[in-house]
Amino acid sequence: FFFQAEDGIRDIGVTGVQTCALPICITASIDKDFEIAGARSELRIALDNLLANACRHTPAQTSILVRLSAQSNGSLRLAVIDDGPGIAAEHLPRLAERFYRVDQGRSRESGGTGLGLTIVREVAQRLGGGLEIASVPGEGSSFSLLLPAARIRERAQAVAA
């Protein structure tokens, strides 16, 4: 099955408004319209978890950017980038572990199960991709779902085929 990335991003904007209880600006940037081979439900769950995670940990009056971009090797990067508080480097390798929490008290306040990034990582791996996390304390974080070129095609190619 092919999942139309642009439609998914557009849907995420609606989901994001519902997920973020605080006033946060959510914007999307899409290089081109792509189709992704994979189960729509799994891709949607991964995208929803990335956005929910960003909303949960980004303070009010800040912003979240959802960026979909082709990489030079033909793969696709779906990044959710926030300008929240950031995460210390020592926590980054463990963030996708089941139930791992950077700050136990803060997690209880903001909700969540501690499984969101684990789910994203597992979906990415099933599709032959990965999860990349980058963060700088005081500057924000970027969570990227990476998908291999074999699973991606530009929508113009799909329509012409």
Short mmCIF file of N, CA, C and O in Angstrom, two decimals, residues 52-160:
data_model
loop_
_atom_site.label_atom_id
_atom_site.label_comp_id
_atom_site.label_asym_id
_atom_site.label_seq_id
_atom_site.Cartn_x
_atom_site.Cartn_y
_atom_site.Cartn_z
N ALA A 52 2.62 14.04 18.93
CA ALA A 52 2.12 14.07 20.32
C ALA A 52 3.27 14.26 21.30
O ALA A 52 3.15 15.00 22.27
N ASN A 53 4.39 13.61 21.03
CA ASN A 53 5.57 13.76 21.88
C ASN A 53 6.05 15.21 21.89
O ASN A 53 6.35 15.77 22.94
N ALA A 54 6.11 15.81 20.71
CA ALA A 54 6.55 17.21 20.62
C ALA A 54 5.58 18.13 21.36
O ALA A 54 5.99 19.02 22.11
N CYS A 55 4.29 17.92 21.17
CA CYS A 55 3.29 18.75 21.85
C CYS A 55 3.39 18.61 23.37
O CYS A 55 3.28 19.58 24.10
N ARG A 56 3.61 17.40 23.81
CA ARG A 56 3.66 17.11 25.25
C ARG A 56 4.85 17.79 25.92
O ARG A 56 4.77 18.17 27.09
N HIS A 57 5.94 17.94 25.20
CA HIS A 57 7.17 18.43 25.82
C HIS A 57 7.62 19.80 25.33
O HIS A 57 8.73 20.23 25.65
N THR A 58 6.78 20.49 24.58
CA THR A 58 7.10 21.82 24.10
C THR A 58 6.22 22.83 24.83
O THR A 58 5.01 22.68 24.87
N PRO A 59 6.84 23.84 25.43
CA PRO A 59 6.05 24.82 26.19
C PRO A 59 5.14 25.68 25.30
O PRO A 59 5.35 25.78 24.10
N ALA A 60 4.16 26.30 25.93
CA ALA A 60 3.26 27.22 25.23
C ALA A 60 4.06 28.35 24.60
O ALA A 60 5.17 28.68 25.04
N GLN A 61 3.48 28.93 23.57
CA GLN A 61 4.06 30.07 22.85
C GLN A 61 5.36 29.72 22.12
O GLN A 61 6.19 30.59 21.88
N THR A 62 5.55 28.45 21.82
CA THR A 62 6.71 28.04 21.03
C THR A 62 6.19 27.40 19.75
O THR A 62 5.00 27.47 19.46
N SER A 63 7.08 26.77 18.99
CA SER A 63 6.62 26.22 17.72
C SER A 63 7.15 24.82 17.47
O SER A 63 8.15 24.40 18.02
N ILE A 64 6.43 24.12 16.59
CA ILE A 64 6.79 22.79 16.14
C ILE A 64 6.74 22.82 14.62
O ILE A 64 5.77 23.32 14.03
N LEU A 65 7.77 22.31 13.98
CA LEU A 65 7.82 22.23 12.52
C LEU A 65 7.81 20.75 12.13
O LEU A 65 8.59 19.96 12.66
N VAL A 66 6.94 20.39 11.21
CA VAL A 66 6.92 19.05 10.63
C VAL A 66 7.50 19.21 9.23
O VAL A 66 6.92 19.90 8.39
N ARG A 67 8.67 18.60 8.99
CA ARG A 67 9.37 18.77 7.71
C ARG A 67 9.53 17.41 7.03
O ARG A 67 10.08 16.48 7.61
N LEU A 68 9.08 17.33 5.80
CA LEU A 68 9.23 16.14 4.98
C LEU A 68 10.20 16.48 3.86
O LEU A 68 9.94 17.39 3.07
N SER A 69 11.33 15.78 3.80
CA SER A 69 12.32 16.12 2.79
C SER A 69 13.01 14.89 2.23
O SER A 69 13.28 13.92 2.94
N ALA A 70 13.30 14.97 0.91
CA ALA A 70 14.04 13.91 0.23
C ALA A 70 15.52 14.09 0.57
O ALA A 70 16.01 15.22 0.70
N GLN A 71 16.21 12.98 0.73
CA GLN A 71 17.64 13.01 1.02
C GLN A 71 18.41 12.71 -0.28
O GLN A 71 17.84 12.19 -1.24
N SER A 72 19.68 13.04 -0.30
CA SER A 72 20.48 12.86 -1.52
C SER A 72 20.55 11.40 -1.98
O SER A 72 20.72 11.14 -3.17
N ASN A 73 20.38 10.46 -1.08
CA ASN A 73 20.44 9.04 -1.44
C ASN A 73 19.07 8.47 -1.84
O ASN A 73 18.92 7.27 -2.01
N GLY A 74 18.05 9.34 -1.96
CA GLY A 74 16.73 8.90 -2.37
C GLY A 74 15.81 8.53 -1.22
O GLY A 74 14.63 8.27 -1.42
N SER A 75 16.35 8.51 -0.01
CA SER A 75 15.52 8.19 1.16
C SER A 75 14.69 9.41 1.54
O SER A 75 14.83 10.48 0.95
N LEU A 76 13.84 9.24 2.52
CA LEU A 76 12.94 10.31 2.95
C LEU A 76 13.10 10.54 4.45
O LEU A 76 13.23 9.58 5.21
N ARG A 77 13.10 11.79 4.85
CA ARG A 77 13.19 12.16 6.26
C ARG A 77 11.93 12.91 6.63
O ARG A 77 11.58 13.91 6.02
N LEU A 78 11.23 12.41 7.64
CA LEU A 78 10.10 13.12 8.21
C LEU A 78 10.56 13.57 9.60
O LEU A 78 10.75 12.74 10.48
N ALA A 79 10.79 14.86 9.74
CA ALA A 79 11.32 15.39 11.00
C ALA A 79 10.26 16.22 11.71
O ALA A 79 9.54 16.99 11.09
N VAL A 80 10.18 16.03 13.02
CA VAL A 80 9.36 16.86 13.88
C VAL A 80 10.35 17.63 14.74
O VAL A 80 11.08 17.04 15.53
N ILE A 81 10.37 18.95 14.55
CA ILE A 81 11.39 19.80 15.17
C ILE A 81 10.70 20.80 16.08
O ILE A 81 9.75 21.47 15.67
N ASP A 82 11.17 20.89 17.32
CA ASP A 82 10.56 21.85 18.26
C ASP A 82 11.63 22.78 18.81
O ASP A 82 12.82 22.52 18.70
N ASP A 83 11.17 23.89 19.35
CA ASP A 83 12.11 24.82 20.00
C ASP A 83 11.85 24.83 21.51
O ASP A 83 11.91 25.85 22.17
N GLY A 84 11.59 23.64 22.02
CA GLY A 84 11.36 23.45 23.45
C GLY A 84 12.65 23.43 24.24
O GLY A 84 13.69 23.92 23.79
N PRO A 85 12.63 22.84 25.44
CA PRO A 85 13.78 22.92 26.35
C PRO A 85 14.98 22.06 25.94
O PRO A 85 16.08 22.26 26.44
N GLY A 86 14.80 21.13 25.02
CA GLY A 86 15.91 20.26 24.63
C GLY A 86 16.14 19.16 25.65
O GLY A 86 15.55 19.13 26.73
N ILE A 87 17.04 18.23 25.29
CA ILE A 87 17.31 17.06 26.12
C ILE A 87 18.82 16.89 26.23
O ILE A 87 19.53 16.99 25.22
N ALA A 88 19.30 16.61 27.42
CA ALA A 88 20.73 16.41 27.63
C ALA A 88 21.23 15.20 26.85
O ALA A 88 20.52 14.19 26.70
N ALA A 89 22.44 15.29 26.35
CA ALA A 89 23.04 14.26 25.49
C ALA A 89 23.03 12.86 26.10
O ALA A 89 22.84 11.87 25.40
N GLU A 90 23.21 12.76 27.42
CA GLU A 90 23.27 11.43 28.03
C GLU A 90 21.96 10.66 27.94
O GLU A 90 21.93 9.44 28.07
N HIS A 91 20.84 11.36 27.71
CA HIS A 91 19.55 10.70 27.61
C HIS A 91 19.22 10.24 26.18
O HIS A 91 18.39 9.34 26.00
N LEU A 92 19.83 10.84 25.19
CA LEU A 92 19.45 10.59 23.79
C LEU A 92 19.51 9.11 23.39
O LEU A 92 18.57 8.63 22.75
N PRO A 93 20.56 8.36 23.74
CA PRO A 93 20.60 6.96 23.31
C PRO A 93 19.48 6.09 23.88
O PRO A 93 19.16 5.05 23.32
N ARG A 94 18.86 6.53 24.97
CA ARG A 94 17.85 5.70 25.63
C ARG A 94 16.40 6.15 25.37
O ARG A 94 15.47 5.48 25.81
N LEU A 95 16.21 7.24 24.66
CA LEU A 95 14.87 7.80 24.50
C LEU A 95 13.86 6.86 23.86
O LEU A 95 12.67 6.93 24.16
N ALA A 96 14.30 5.97 22.98
CA ALA A 96 13.36 5.06 22.32
C ALA A 96 13.20 3.74 23.07
O ALA A 96 12.50 2.85 22.60
N GLU A 97 13.80 3.63 24.25
CA GLU A 97 13.60 2.44 25.07
C GLU A 97 12.20 2.47 25.67
O GLU A 97 11.69 3.54 26.03
N ARG A 98 11.61 1.31 25.84
CA ARG A 98 10.28 1.23 26.43
C ARG A 98 10.30 1.82 27.84
O ARG A 98 11.17 1.50 28.64
N PHE A 99 9.35 2.70 28.10
CA PHE A 99 9.10 3.30 29.41
C PHE A 99 10.21 4.21 29.92
O PHE A 99 10.15 4.66 31.06
N TYR A 100 11.23 4.50 29.11
CA TYR A 100 12.30 5.40 29.57
C TYR A 100 11.76 6.83 29.62
O TYR A 100 11.08 7.28 28.72
N ARG A 101 12.05 7.50 30.72
CA ARG A 101 11.64 8.89 30.89
C ARG A 101 12.82 9.71 31.36
O ARG A 101 13.53 9.31 32.28
N VAL A 102 13.00 10.87 30.74
CA VAL A 102 14.09 11.77 31.13
C VAL A 102 13.82 12.32 32.51
O VAL A 102 14.69 12.35 33.36
N ASP A 103 12.58 12.74 32.73
CA ASP A 103 12.19 13.35 34.01
C ASP A 103 10.89 12.71 34.46
O ASP A 103 9.82 12.98 33.90
N GLN A 104 10.96 11.84 35.46
CA GLN A 104 9.78 11.10 35.91
C GLN A 104 8.62 12.02 36.31
O GLN A 104 7.48 11.79 35.95
N GLY A 105 8.90 13.07 37.05
CA GLY A 105 7.85 13.98 37.53
C GLY A 105 7.17 14.71 36.39
O GLY A 105 5.95 14.82 36.34
N ARG A 106 7.95 15.20 35.45
CA ARG A 106 7.39 15.95 34.33
C ARG A 106 6.53 15.04 33.46
O ARG A 106 5.50 15.43 32.95
N SER A 107 6.94 13.80 33.29
CA SER A 107 6.18 12.86 32.46
C SER A 107 4.81 12.58 33.07
O SER A 107 3.83 12.46 32.36
N ARG A 108 4.75 12.47 34.38
CA ARG A 108 3.45 12.23 35.02
C ARG A 108 2.51 13.42 34.81
O ARG A 108 1.33 13.25 34.60
N GLU A 109 3.06 14.63 34.86
CA GLU A 109 2.25 15.84 34.67
C GLU A 109 1.71 15.93 33.26
O GLU A 109 0.58 16.32 33.04
N SER A 110 2.55 15.59 32.27
CA SER A 110 2.17 15.79 30.88
C SER A 110 1.52 14.57 30.24
O SER A 110 1.07 14.63 29.11
N GLY A 111 1.46 13.46 30.93
CA GLY A 111 0.83 12.27 30.39
C GLY A 111 1.78 11.45 29.54
O GLY A 111 2.98 11.69 29.50
N GLY A 112 1.24 10.49 28.84
CA GLY A 112 2.05 9.62 28.00
C GLY A 112 2.37 8.32 28.71
O GLY A 112 2.31 8.22 29.92
N THR A 113 2.72 7.31 27.90
CA THR A 113 2.99 5.98 28.45
C THR A 113 4.46 5.62 28.46
O THR A 113 4.84 4.62 29.05
N GLY A 114 5.29 6.41 27.78
CA GLY A 114 6.70 6.05 27.65
C GLY A 114 6.93 5.06 26.52
O GLY A 114 7.98 4.43 26.44
N LEU A 115 5.93 4.91 25.63
CA LEU A 115 6.05 3.97 24.52
C LEU A 115 6.06 4.63 23.14
O LEU A 115 6.36 3.98 22.14
N GLY A 116 5.77 5.92 23.07
CA GLY A 116 5.64 6.61 21.78
C GLY A 116 6.85 6.49 20.88
O GLY A 116 6.74 6.09 19.71
N LEU A 117 8.03 6.81 21.38
CA LEU A 117 9.23 6.73 20.55
C LEU A 117 9.63 5.29 20.26
O LEU A 117 10.22 5.00 19.22
N THR A 118 9.29 4.38 21.16
CA THR A 118 9.54 2.96 20.92
C THR A 118 8.71 2.50 19.72
O THR A 118 9.21 1.80 18.83
N ILE A 119 7.47 2.93 19.68
CA ILE A 119 6.59 2.58 18.57
C ILE A 119 7.12 3.17 17.27
O ILE A 119 7.19 2.48 16.24
N VAL A 120 7.55 4.43 17.29
CA VAL A 120 8.09 5.07 16.09
C VAL A 120 9.31 4.30 15.59
O VAL A 120 9.44 4.00 14.40
N ARG A 121 10.21 3.95 16.50
CA ARG A 121 11.42 3.21 16.12
C ARG A 121 11.06 1.86 15.51
O ARG A 121 11.62 1.45 14.49
N GLU A 122 10.10 1.14 16.10
CA GLU A 122 9.72 -0.17 15.59
C GLU A 122 9.06 -0.09 14.22
O GLU A 122 9.32 -0.91 13.35
N VAL A 123 8.23 0.92 13.99
CA VAL A 123 7.63 1.12 12.67
C VAL A 123 8.73 1.40 11.66
O VAL A 123 8.77 0.82 10.57
N ALA A 124 9.64 2.29 12.01
CA ALA A 124 10.74 2.64 11.10
C ALA A 124 11.57 1.41 10.75
O ALA A 124 11.90 1.18 9.59
N GLN A 125 11.88 0.60 11.73
CA GLN A 125 12.68 -0.61 11.49
C GLN A 125 11.93 -1.61 10.62
O GLN A 125 12.53 -2.23 9.74
N ARG A 126 10.63 -1.76 10.82
CA ARG A 126 9.84 -2.67 9.98
C ARG A 126 9.87 -2.24 8.52
O ARG A 126 9.77 -3.05 7.61
N LEU A 127 9.99 -0.93 8.31
CA LEU A 127 10.02 -0.39 6.95
C LEU A 127 11.44 -0.30 6.39
O LEU A 127 11.65 0.21 5.30
N GLY A 128 12.41 -0.78 7.17
CA GLY A 128 13.80 -0.74 6.71
C GLY A 128 14.49 0.57 6.99
O GLY A 128 15.57 0.84 6.45
N GLY A 129 13.90 1.41 7.81
CA GLY A 129 14.45 2.73 8.11
C GLY A 129 14.93 2.82 9.55
O GLY A 129 15.35 1.83 10.14
N GLY A 130 14.85 4.02 10.10
CA GLY A 130 15.30 4.22 11.46
C GLY A 130 14.72 5.48 12.08
O GLY A 130 13.98 6.23 11.44
N LEU A 131 15.07 5.69 13.32
CA LEU A 131 14.68 6.87 14.08
C LEU A 131 15.95 7.60 14.47
O LEU A 131 16.86 6.99 15.02
N GLU A 132 16.02 8.87 14.16
CA GLU A 132 17.19 9.69 14.49
C GLU A 132 16.74 10.80 15.43
O GLU A 132 15.75 11.49 15.16
N ILE A 133 17.48 10.97 16.51
CA ILE A 133 17.12 11.98 17.51
C ILE A 133 18.31 12.90 17.72
O ILE A 133 19.44 12.45 17.92
N ALA A 134 18.05 14.20 17.67
CA ALA A 134 19.08 15.20 17.94
C ALA A 134 18.48 16.26 18.86
O ALA A 134 17.31 16.62 18.72
N SER A 135 19.26 16.73 19.82
CA SER A 135 18.74 17.72 20.75
C SER A 135 19.87 18.50 21.38
O SER A 135 20.96 17.96 21.61
N VAL A 136 19.59 19.76 21.67
CA VAL A 136 20.53 20.62 22.38
C VAL A 136 19.75 21.29 23.51
O VAL A 136 18.75 21.98 23.26
N PRO A 137 20.18 21.07 24.77
CA PRO A 137 19.48 21.72 25.88
C PRO A 137 19.39 23.23 25.67
O PRO A 137 20.36 23.88 25.28
N GLY A 138 18.20 23.75 25.89
CA GLY A 138 17.96 25.18 25.73
C GLY A 138 17.65 25.60 24.30
O GLY A 138 17.30 26.75 24.05
N GLU A 139 17.76 24.69 23.33
CA GLU A 139 17.51 25.05 21.93
C GLU A 139 16.41 24.24 21.26
O GLU A 139 15.85 24.66 20.27
N GLY A 140 16.12 23.04 21.75
CA GLY A 140 15.07 22.24 21.14
C GLY A 140 15.55 20.89 20.69
O GLY A 140 16.70 20.50 20.91
N SER A 141 14.64 20.16 20.03
CA SER A 141 14.91 18.79 19.63
C SER A 141 14.38 18.52 18.23
O SER A 141 13.46 19.18 17.76
N SER A 142 14.95 17.49 17.60
CA SER A 142 14.50 17.02 16.30
C SER A 142 14.39 15.51 16.35
O SER A 142 15.35 14.82 16.72
N PHE A 143 13.23 14.99 15.99
CA PHE A 143 12.98 13.56 15.94
C PHE A 143 12.64 13.23 14.50
O PHE A 143 11.66 13.75 13.97
N SER A 144 13.44 12.39 13.86
CA SER A 144 13.26 12.10 12.44
C SER A 144 12.99 10.63 12.18
O SER A 144 13.74 9.76 12.63
N LEU A 145 11.94 10.39 11.45
CA LEU A 145 11.62 9.06 10.94
C LEU A 145 12.29 8.98 9.58
O LEU A 145 12.00 9.78 8.69
N LEU A 146 13.24 8.04 9.41
CA LEU A 146 13.98 7.89 8.17
C LEU A 146 13.46 6.67 7.43
O LEU A 146 13.36 5.58 8.01
N LEU A 147 13.13 6.86 6.16
CA LEU A 147 12.59 5.78 5.35
C LEU A 147 13.48 5.57 4.12
O LEU A 147 13.87 6.54 3.47
N PRO A 148 13.77 4.30 3.78
CA PRO A 148 14.69 4.02 2.68
C PRO A 148 14.10 4.34 1.30
O PRO A 148 12.87 4.32 1.12
N ALA A 149 14.97 4.59 0.35
CA ALA A 149 14.56 4.95 -1.02
C ALA A 149 13.65 3.89 -1.64
O ALA A 149 12.74 4.23 -2.41
N ALA A 150 13.86 2.63 -1.31
CA ALA A 150 13.04 1.55 -1.87
C ALA A 150 11.56 1.68 -1.52
O ALA A 150 10.70 1.12 -2.19
N ARG A 151 11.25 2.43 -0.49
CA ARG A 151 9.85 2.60 -0.05
C ARG A 151 9.23 3.91 -0.52
O ARG A 151 8.08 4.20 -0.18
N ILE A 152 9.98 4.71 -1.27
CA ILE A 152 9.55 6.07 -1.61
C ILE A 152 9.40 6.23 -3.12
O ILE A 152 10.20 5.72 -3.89
N ARG A 153 8.37 6.95 -3.51
CA ARG A 153 8.29 7.41 -4.90
C ARG A 153 7.59 8.76 -4.90
O ARG A 153 6.70 9.02 -4.07
N GLU A 154 8.04 9.62 -5.82
CA GLU A 154 7.38 10.92 -5.95
C GLU A 154 5.98 10.71 -6.50
O GLU A 154 5.74 9.82 -7.30
N ARG A 155 5.07 11.53 -6.08
CA ARG A 155 3.68 11.36 -6.48
C ARG A 155 3.51 11.51 -7.99
O ARG A 155 2.75 10.79 -8.60
N ALA A 156 4.26 12.40 -8.62
CA ALA A 156 4.15 12.59 -10.08
C ALA A 156 4.48 11.28 -10.79
O ALA A 156 3.84 10.92 -11.77
N GLN A 157 5.47 10.54 -10.28
CA GLN A 157 5.83 9.26 -10.88
C GLN A 157 4.69 8.26 -10.68
O GLN A 157 4.40 7.48 -11.56
N ALA A 158 4.06 8.31 -9.55
CA ALA A 158 2.99 7.37 -9.24
C ALA A 158 1.79 7.62 -10.15
O ALA A 158 1.17 6.69 -10.64
N VAL A 159 1.46 8.89 -10.40
CA VAL A 159 0.31 9.24 -11.22
C VAL A 159 0.57 8.84 -12.67
O VAL A 159 -0.29 8.33 -13.36
N ALA A 160 1.82 9.05 -13.14
CA ALA A 160 2.18 8.73 -14.52
C ALA A 160 2.24 7.22 -14.76
O ALA A 160 2.08 6.76 -15.89
#
